[in-house]
Each structure stands twice: as C-alpha cells, then as structure tokens.
CSV table of C-alpha atoms and ligand atoms in Angstrom, one decimal:
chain,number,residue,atom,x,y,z
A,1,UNK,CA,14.9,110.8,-95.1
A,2,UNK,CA,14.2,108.4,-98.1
A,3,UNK,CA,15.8,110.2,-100.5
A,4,UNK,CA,19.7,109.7,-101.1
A,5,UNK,CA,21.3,112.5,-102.9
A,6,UNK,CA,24.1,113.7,-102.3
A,7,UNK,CA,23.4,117.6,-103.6
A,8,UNK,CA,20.2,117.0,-101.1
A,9,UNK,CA,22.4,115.7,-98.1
A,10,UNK,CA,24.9,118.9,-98.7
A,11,UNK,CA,22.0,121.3,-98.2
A,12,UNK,CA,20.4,120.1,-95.2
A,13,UNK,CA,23.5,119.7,-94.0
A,14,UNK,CA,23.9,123.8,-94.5
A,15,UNK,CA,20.1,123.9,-93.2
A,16,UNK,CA,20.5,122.0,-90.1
A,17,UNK,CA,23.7,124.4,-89.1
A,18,UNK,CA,22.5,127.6,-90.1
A,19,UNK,CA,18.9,126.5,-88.6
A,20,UNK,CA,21.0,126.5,-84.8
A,21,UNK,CA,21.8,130.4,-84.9
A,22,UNK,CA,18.6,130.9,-86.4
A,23,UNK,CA,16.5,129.4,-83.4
A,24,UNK,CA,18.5,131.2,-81.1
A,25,UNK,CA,18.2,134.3,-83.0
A,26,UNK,CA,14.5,133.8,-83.0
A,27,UNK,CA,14.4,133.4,-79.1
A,28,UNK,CA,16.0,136.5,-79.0
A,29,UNK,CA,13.2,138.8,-80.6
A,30,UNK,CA,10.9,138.9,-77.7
A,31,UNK,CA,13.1,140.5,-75.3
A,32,UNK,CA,14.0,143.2,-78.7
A,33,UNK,CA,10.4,143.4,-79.2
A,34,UNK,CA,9.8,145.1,-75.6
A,35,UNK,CA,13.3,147.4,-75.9
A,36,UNK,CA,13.1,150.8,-77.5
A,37,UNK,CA,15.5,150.1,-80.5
A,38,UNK,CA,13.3,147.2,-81.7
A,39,UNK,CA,14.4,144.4,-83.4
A,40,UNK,CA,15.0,145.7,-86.9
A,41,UNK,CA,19.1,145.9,-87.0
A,42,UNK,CA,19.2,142.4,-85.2
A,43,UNK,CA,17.0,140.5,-88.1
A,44,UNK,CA,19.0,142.4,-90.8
A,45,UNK,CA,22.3,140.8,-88.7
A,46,UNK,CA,20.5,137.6,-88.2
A,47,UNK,CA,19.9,136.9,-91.8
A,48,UNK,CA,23.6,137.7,-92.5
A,49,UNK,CA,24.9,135.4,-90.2
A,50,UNK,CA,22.2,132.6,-91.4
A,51,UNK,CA,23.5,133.0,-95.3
A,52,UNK,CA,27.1,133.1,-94.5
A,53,UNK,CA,26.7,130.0,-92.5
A,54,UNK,CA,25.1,128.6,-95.5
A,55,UNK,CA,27.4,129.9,-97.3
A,56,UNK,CA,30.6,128.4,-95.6
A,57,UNK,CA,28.8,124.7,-96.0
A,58,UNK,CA,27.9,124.6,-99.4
A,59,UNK,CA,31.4,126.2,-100.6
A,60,UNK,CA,33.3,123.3,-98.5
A,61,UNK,CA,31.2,120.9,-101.2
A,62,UNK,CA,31.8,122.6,-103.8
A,63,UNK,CA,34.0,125.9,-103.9
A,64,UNK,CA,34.0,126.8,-107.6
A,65,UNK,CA,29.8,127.0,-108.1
A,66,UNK,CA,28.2,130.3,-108.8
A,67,UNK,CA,25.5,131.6,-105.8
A,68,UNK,CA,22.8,134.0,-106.3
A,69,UNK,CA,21.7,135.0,-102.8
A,70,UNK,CA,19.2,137.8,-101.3
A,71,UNK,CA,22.0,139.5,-99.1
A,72,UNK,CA,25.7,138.8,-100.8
A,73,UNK,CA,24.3,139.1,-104.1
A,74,UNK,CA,26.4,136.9,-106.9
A,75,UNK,CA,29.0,135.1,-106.1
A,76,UNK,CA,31.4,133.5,-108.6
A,77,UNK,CA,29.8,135.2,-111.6
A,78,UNK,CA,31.6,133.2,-114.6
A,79,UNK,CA,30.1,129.8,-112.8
A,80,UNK,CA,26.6,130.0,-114.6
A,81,UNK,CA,26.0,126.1,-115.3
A,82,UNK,CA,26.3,125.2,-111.1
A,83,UNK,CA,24.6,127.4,-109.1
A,84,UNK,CA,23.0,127.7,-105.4
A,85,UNK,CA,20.0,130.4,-105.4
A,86,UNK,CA,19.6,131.0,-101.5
A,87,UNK,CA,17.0,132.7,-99.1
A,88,UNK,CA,18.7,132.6,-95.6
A,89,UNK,CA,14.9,134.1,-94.1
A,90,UNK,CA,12.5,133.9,-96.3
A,91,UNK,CA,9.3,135.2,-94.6
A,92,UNK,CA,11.3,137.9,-92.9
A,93,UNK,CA,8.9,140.4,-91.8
A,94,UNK,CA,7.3,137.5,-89.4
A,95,UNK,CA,10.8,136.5,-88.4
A,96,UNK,CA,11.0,140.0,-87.2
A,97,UNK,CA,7.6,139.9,-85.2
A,98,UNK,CA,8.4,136.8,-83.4
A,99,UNK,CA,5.5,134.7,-85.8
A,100,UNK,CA,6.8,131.5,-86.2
A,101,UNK,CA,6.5,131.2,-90.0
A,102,UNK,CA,9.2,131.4,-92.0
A,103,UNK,CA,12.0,129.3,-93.9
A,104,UNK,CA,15.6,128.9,-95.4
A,105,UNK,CA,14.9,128.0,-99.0
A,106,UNK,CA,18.1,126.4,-101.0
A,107,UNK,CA,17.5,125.5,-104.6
A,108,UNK,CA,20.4,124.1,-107.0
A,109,UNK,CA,20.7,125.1,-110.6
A,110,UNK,CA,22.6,123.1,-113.4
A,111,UNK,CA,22.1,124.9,-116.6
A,112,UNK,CA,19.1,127.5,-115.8
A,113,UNK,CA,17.1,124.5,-114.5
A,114,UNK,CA,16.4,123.8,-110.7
A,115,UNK,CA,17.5,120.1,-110.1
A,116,UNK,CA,17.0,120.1,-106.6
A,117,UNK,CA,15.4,122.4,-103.5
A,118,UNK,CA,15.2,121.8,-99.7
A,119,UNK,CA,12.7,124.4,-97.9
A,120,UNK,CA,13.5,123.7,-94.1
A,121,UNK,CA,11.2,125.7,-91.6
A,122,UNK,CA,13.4,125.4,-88.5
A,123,UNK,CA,10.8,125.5,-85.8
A,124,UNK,CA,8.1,123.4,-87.0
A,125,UNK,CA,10.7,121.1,-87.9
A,126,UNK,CA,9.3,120.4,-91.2
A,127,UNK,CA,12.2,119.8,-93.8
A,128,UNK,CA,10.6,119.6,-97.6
A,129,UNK,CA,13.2,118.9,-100.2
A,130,UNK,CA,12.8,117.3,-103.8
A,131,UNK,CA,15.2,116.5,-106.5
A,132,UNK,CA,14.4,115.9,-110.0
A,133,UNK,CA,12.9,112.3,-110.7
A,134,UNK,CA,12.9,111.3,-107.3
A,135,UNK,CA,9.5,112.7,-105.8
A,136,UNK,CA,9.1,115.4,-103.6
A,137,UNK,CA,9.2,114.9,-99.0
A,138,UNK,CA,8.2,116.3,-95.9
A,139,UNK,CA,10.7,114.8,-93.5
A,140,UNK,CA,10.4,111.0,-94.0
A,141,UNK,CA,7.0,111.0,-96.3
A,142,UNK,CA,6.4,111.5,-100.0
A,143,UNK,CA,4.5,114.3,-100.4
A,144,UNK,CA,1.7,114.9,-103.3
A,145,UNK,CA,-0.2,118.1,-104.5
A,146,UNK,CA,-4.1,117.8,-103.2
A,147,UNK,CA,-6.7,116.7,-105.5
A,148,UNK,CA,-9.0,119.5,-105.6
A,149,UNK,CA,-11.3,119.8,-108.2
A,150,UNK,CA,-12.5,123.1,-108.7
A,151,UNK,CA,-11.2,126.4,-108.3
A,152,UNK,CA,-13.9,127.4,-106.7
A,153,UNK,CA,-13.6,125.2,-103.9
A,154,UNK,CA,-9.7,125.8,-103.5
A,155,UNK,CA,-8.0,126.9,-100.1
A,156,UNK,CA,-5.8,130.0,-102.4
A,157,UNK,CA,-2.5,131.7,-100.6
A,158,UNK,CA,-0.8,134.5,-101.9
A,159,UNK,CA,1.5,137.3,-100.7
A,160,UNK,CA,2.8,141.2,-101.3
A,161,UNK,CA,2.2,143.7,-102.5
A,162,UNK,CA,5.0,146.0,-100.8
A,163,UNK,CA,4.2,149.6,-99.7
A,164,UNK,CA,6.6,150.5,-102.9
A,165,UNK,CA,4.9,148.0,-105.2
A,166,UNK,CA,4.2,150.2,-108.6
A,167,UNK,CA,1.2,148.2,-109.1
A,168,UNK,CA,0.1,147.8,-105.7
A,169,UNK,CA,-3.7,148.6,-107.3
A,170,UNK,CA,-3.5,146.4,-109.7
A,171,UNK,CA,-2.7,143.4,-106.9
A,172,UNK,CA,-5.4,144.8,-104.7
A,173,UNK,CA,-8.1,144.3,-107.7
A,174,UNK,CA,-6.6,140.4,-108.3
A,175,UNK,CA,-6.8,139.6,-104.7
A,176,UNK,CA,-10.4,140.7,-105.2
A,177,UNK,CA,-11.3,139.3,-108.3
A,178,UNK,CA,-9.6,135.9,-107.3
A,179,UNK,CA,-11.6,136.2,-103.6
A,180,UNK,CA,-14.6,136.9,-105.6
A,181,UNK,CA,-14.5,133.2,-107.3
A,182,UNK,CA,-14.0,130.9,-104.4
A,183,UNK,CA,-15.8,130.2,-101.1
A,184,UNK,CA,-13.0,130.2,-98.7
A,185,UNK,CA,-10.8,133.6,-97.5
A,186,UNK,CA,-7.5,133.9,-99.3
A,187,UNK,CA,-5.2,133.3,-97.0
A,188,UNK,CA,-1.6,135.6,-96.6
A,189,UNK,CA,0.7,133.8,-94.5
A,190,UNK,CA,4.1,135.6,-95.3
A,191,UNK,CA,6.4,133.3,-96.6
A,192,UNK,CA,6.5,132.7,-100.0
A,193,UNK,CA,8.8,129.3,-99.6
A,194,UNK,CA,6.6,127.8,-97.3
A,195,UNK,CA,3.3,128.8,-98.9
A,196,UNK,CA,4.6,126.9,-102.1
A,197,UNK,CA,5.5,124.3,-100.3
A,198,UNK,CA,2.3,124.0,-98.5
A,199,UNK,CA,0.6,123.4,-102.3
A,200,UNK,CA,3.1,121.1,-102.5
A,201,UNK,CA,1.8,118.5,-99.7
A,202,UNK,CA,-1.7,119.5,-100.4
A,203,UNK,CA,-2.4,122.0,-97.5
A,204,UNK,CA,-2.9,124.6,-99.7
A,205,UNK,CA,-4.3,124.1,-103.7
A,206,UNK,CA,-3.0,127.1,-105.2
A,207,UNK,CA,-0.6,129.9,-104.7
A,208,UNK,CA,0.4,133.3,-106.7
A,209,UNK,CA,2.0,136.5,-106.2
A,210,UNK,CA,3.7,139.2,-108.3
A,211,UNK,CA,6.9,140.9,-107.4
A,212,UNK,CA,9.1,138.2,-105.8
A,213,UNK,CA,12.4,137.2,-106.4
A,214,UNK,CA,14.2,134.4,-107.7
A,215,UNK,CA,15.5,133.0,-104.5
A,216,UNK,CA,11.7,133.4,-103.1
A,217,UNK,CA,11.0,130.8,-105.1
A,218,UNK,CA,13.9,128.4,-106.8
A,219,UNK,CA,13.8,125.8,-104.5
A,220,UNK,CA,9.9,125.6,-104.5
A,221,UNK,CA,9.8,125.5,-107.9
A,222,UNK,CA,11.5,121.6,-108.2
A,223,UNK,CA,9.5,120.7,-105.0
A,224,UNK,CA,6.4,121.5,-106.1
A,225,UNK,CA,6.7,120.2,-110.0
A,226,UNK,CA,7.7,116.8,-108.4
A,227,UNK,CA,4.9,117.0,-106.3
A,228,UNK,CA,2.9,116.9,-108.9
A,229,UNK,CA,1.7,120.6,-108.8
A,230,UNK,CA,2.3,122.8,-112.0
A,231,UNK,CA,4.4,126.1,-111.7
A,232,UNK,CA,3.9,129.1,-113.8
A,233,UNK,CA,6.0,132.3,-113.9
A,234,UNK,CA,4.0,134.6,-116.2
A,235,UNK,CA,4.6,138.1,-117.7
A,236,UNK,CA,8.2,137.7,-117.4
A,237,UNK,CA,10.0,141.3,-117.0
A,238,UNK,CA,13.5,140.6,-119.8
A,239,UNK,CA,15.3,143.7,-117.8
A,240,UNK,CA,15.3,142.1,-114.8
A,241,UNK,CA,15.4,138.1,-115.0
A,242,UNK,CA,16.1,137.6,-111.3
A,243,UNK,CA,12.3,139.3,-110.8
A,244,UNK,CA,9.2,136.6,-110.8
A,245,UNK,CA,5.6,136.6,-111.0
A,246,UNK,CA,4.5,133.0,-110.0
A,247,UNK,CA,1.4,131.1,-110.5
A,248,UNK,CA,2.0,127.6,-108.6
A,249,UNK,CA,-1.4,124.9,-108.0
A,250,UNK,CA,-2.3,121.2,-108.1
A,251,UNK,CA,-2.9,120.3,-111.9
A,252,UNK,CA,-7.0,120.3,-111.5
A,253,UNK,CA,-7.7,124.1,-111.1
A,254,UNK,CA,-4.5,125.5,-112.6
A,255,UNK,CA,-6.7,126.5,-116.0
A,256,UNK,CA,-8.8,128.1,-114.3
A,257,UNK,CA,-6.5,129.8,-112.0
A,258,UNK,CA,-4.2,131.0,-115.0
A,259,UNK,CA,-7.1,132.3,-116.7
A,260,UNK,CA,-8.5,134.2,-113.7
A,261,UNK,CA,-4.8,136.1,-112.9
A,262,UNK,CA,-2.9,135.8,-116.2
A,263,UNK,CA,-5.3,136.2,-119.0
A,264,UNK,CA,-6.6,139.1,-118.0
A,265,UNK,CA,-3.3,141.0,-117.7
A,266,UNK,CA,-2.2,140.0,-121.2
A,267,UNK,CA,-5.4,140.9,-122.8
B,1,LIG,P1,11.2,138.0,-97.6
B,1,LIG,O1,10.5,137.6,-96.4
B,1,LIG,O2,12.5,137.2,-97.8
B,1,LIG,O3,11.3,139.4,-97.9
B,1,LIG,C1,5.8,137.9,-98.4
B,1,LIG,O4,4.7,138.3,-99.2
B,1,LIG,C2,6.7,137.0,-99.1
B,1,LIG,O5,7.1,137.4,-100.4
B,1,LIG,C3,8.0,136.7,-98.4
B,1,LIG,O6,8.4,135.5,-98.7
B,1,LIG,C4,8.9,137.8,-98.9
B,1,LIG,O7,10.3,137.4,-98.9
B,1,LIG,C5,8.5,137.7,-100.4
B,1,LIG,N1,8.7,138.9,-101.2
B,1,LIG,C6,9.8,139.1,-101.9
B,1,LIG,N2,9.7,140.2,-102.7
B,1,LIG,C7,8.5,140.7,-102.4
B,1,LIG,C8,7.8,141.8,-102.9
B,1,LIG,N3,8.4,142.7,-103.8
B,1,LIG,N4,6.6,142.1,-102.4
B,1,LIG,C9,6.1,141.3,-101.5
B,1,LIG,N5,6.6,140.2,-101.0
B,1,LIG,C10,7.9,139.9,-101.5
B,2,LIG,CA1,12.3,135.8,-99.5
C-alpha cells in the first residue's frame, strides 16, 4: 500500500478484522442454502456482527466521532464535523446467495465532505481506498477512471429498483432508454460499492442508480473523484438527506450520460 494515512491505515485495519468473520460467514451459506430455514436470519446476524466489529476498531481510534451506519443507525449524534458512514455488506442480497460480490464500504466525513473511503471486497481480495489529494488504489497500484470516449461505446452498470420502489416504472423506462443508446448490455452486478469502484479503475465507464443510501455510496464517492471520474447525486430528496440518486462516470461521457438520466426527469 503506497498511500500513508493514518485515517486510511485505521479503516483497513477495521476491514481486514471484520473481513475474518465475514469469510467465515460466507463459507457458511452453502450448507444454509440446502437447510429448510435458509439463510436469511444468518446474513441479517452476519452483517451485525461485521458492523460491530467495525465498530469496536474505529471507536478505539477515535471514541468521540459521530457514525451513520446501515444497521445501528447514528451514533454520537452531536459529533457532525467527524464522522464514519459504514456499509458492513453492501451487496447483500448476493452475500445471501453465496455470489461472491459484495463489499464493506467505509468512508470518513469531516465537515459534510468525504475525505477518505476504503471499499475492501474480502474474497477477491481487492482493497480500493482513496483519500483526498492523494490518488485513488487498488491494493498496491494507482488506479485511474477509463478513457472512453463516447457514451455510446461505454460498458454502463447500474442497480435497484426494489420490489417496493414507488417509481419502479420510471427505473424500468431509464434502464431502457439508457440500453437503447449504447452497444453493449447494461450490466447489474449487485453491489453498489463495488460497481463504483469498478468505474473507478476503469472496468466499468459509467454507473447510476436511484434509491440508495448514503453509506451505499460515501466511500465511493472520494475514490472515484480521485480517480479522476466525476460523481453526481441529482434530484436530491430535502426530507430525507441520507437518500441518494447517483450518477458516477469517467469525465468523457458524463454529459452525455447526465443528459440521458437527469435532464429528462427535471424537464
Ligand atoms: P445492500 O446490498 O447493502 O442492500 C443493489 O442494487 C445495490 O444497491 C446494493 O448495493 C444495495 O445495498 C443497494 N441498495 C440500497 N438501497 C437500495 C434500493 N432502495 N434499491 C435498490 N438497491 C439498493
Ligand atoms: Ca448497501
């Protein structure tokens, strides 16, 4: 690992202890997946024990920061300047099916602005992490947004909508509109951490989905900026802050991406 921060060095710290359970964890959904109760409870307990594992670590560093997580909700409210925004499983419904393809996504906040990020995906062993001004990494090498030109030739990702999603038809007419305007298949790989850190190192060009949440996304959003992608999060909903539609690409096509998804909406 080049870079040498010590915000970055206390998260993968967290990341490479809570990543231990989670493997094992993992293992354990095959033989759940064959028994007649299924693994449901066991991922809900799994991604309990992850966060308070990540928990426990990043309070030793620093016991007086706020942390907005997916299953504790907020924790030490009056902190708002320091903050952790976790995602013990993000990409949970493959977790739960035994597909290897999800994350733990850690982003820290100083001042409603994410200074630093660390996206680990524990079984491909693929650690991205980022902190402001110092360049974004996979592992040991810097990592850039791909140079694609043209929209039309972009490899797209995107994710949702839920079954209880109140504009699930809305969604469905996007995901055809934007599959309409390039060559290749849109591709839904169910983790919305990793599929912005895959624009990130270029395996992906562009990435956008409605309805997620902020810790779906904080520690994608410094990753992928120093990167050198560009990260949008349009139509903003004021009653609930904490709720994001994102719009994240290399800086080529992103235009023509935001005029495809965002214009249209607003017009
Ligand atoms: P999760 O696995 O932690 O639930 C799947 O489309 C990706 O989007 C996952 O990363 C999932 O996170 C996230 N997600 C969060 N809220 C969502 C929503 N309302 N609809 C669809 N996906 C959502
Ligand atoms: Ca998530």
């Amino acid at each position: 690992m080049r870079l040498n921060s010590p915000k970055i060095n206390i998260i993968t710290k967290a990341c490479m202890k809570a990543s231990r359970s989670l493997i094992r964890d993992f293992g354990e959904i095959e033989n759940l997946q064959v028994s007649s109760k299924g693994p449901g409870d066991f991922v809900t307990s799994a991604d309990k024990r992850t966060e308070k594992i990540i928990i426990e670590e990043l309070q030793k560093a620093h016991p007086d920061y706020g942390i907005i997580t997916e299953e504790s909700g907020i924790i030490n409210k009056a902190n708002t300047n320091n903050r952790w925004i976790i995602d013990p499983i993000d990409g949970t419904t493959n977790f739960l099916n035994g597909i290897p393809q999800f994350a733990i996504s850690i982003g820290y906040e100083e001042e409603n602005e994410i200074k630093c990020g660390v996206i680990f995906d524990p079984i491909k062993n693929e650690m991205f992490f980022a902190e402001k001004g110092n360049g974004a990494y996979l592992n040991n090498s810097r990592i850039r947004v791909s140079n694609k030109k043209k929209l039309k030739d972009a490899l797209l990702v995107t994710g949702g909508p839920r079954q209880s999603s109140k504009i699930k038809e809305e969604i469905f007419s996007e995901f055809i509109k934007v599959s309409n305007s390039i060559l290749s298949p849109v591709r839904k790989f169910g983790s919305a951490a990793l599929d912005v850190a895959y624009v990130a190192c270029g395996r992906f060009d562009g990435y956008w989905q409605r309805e997620l949440s902020y810790w779906d996304i904080a520690a994608g959003i410094i990753i992928l900026k120093e990167a050198g992608g560009f990260i949008d999060f349009f139509e903003p909903d004021n009653e609930a802050p904490l709720k994001k539609n994102v719009l994240a690409s290399n800086a080529n096509i992103h235009d023509e991406l935001s005029d495809l998804i965002i214009k249209k909406n607003i017009e």
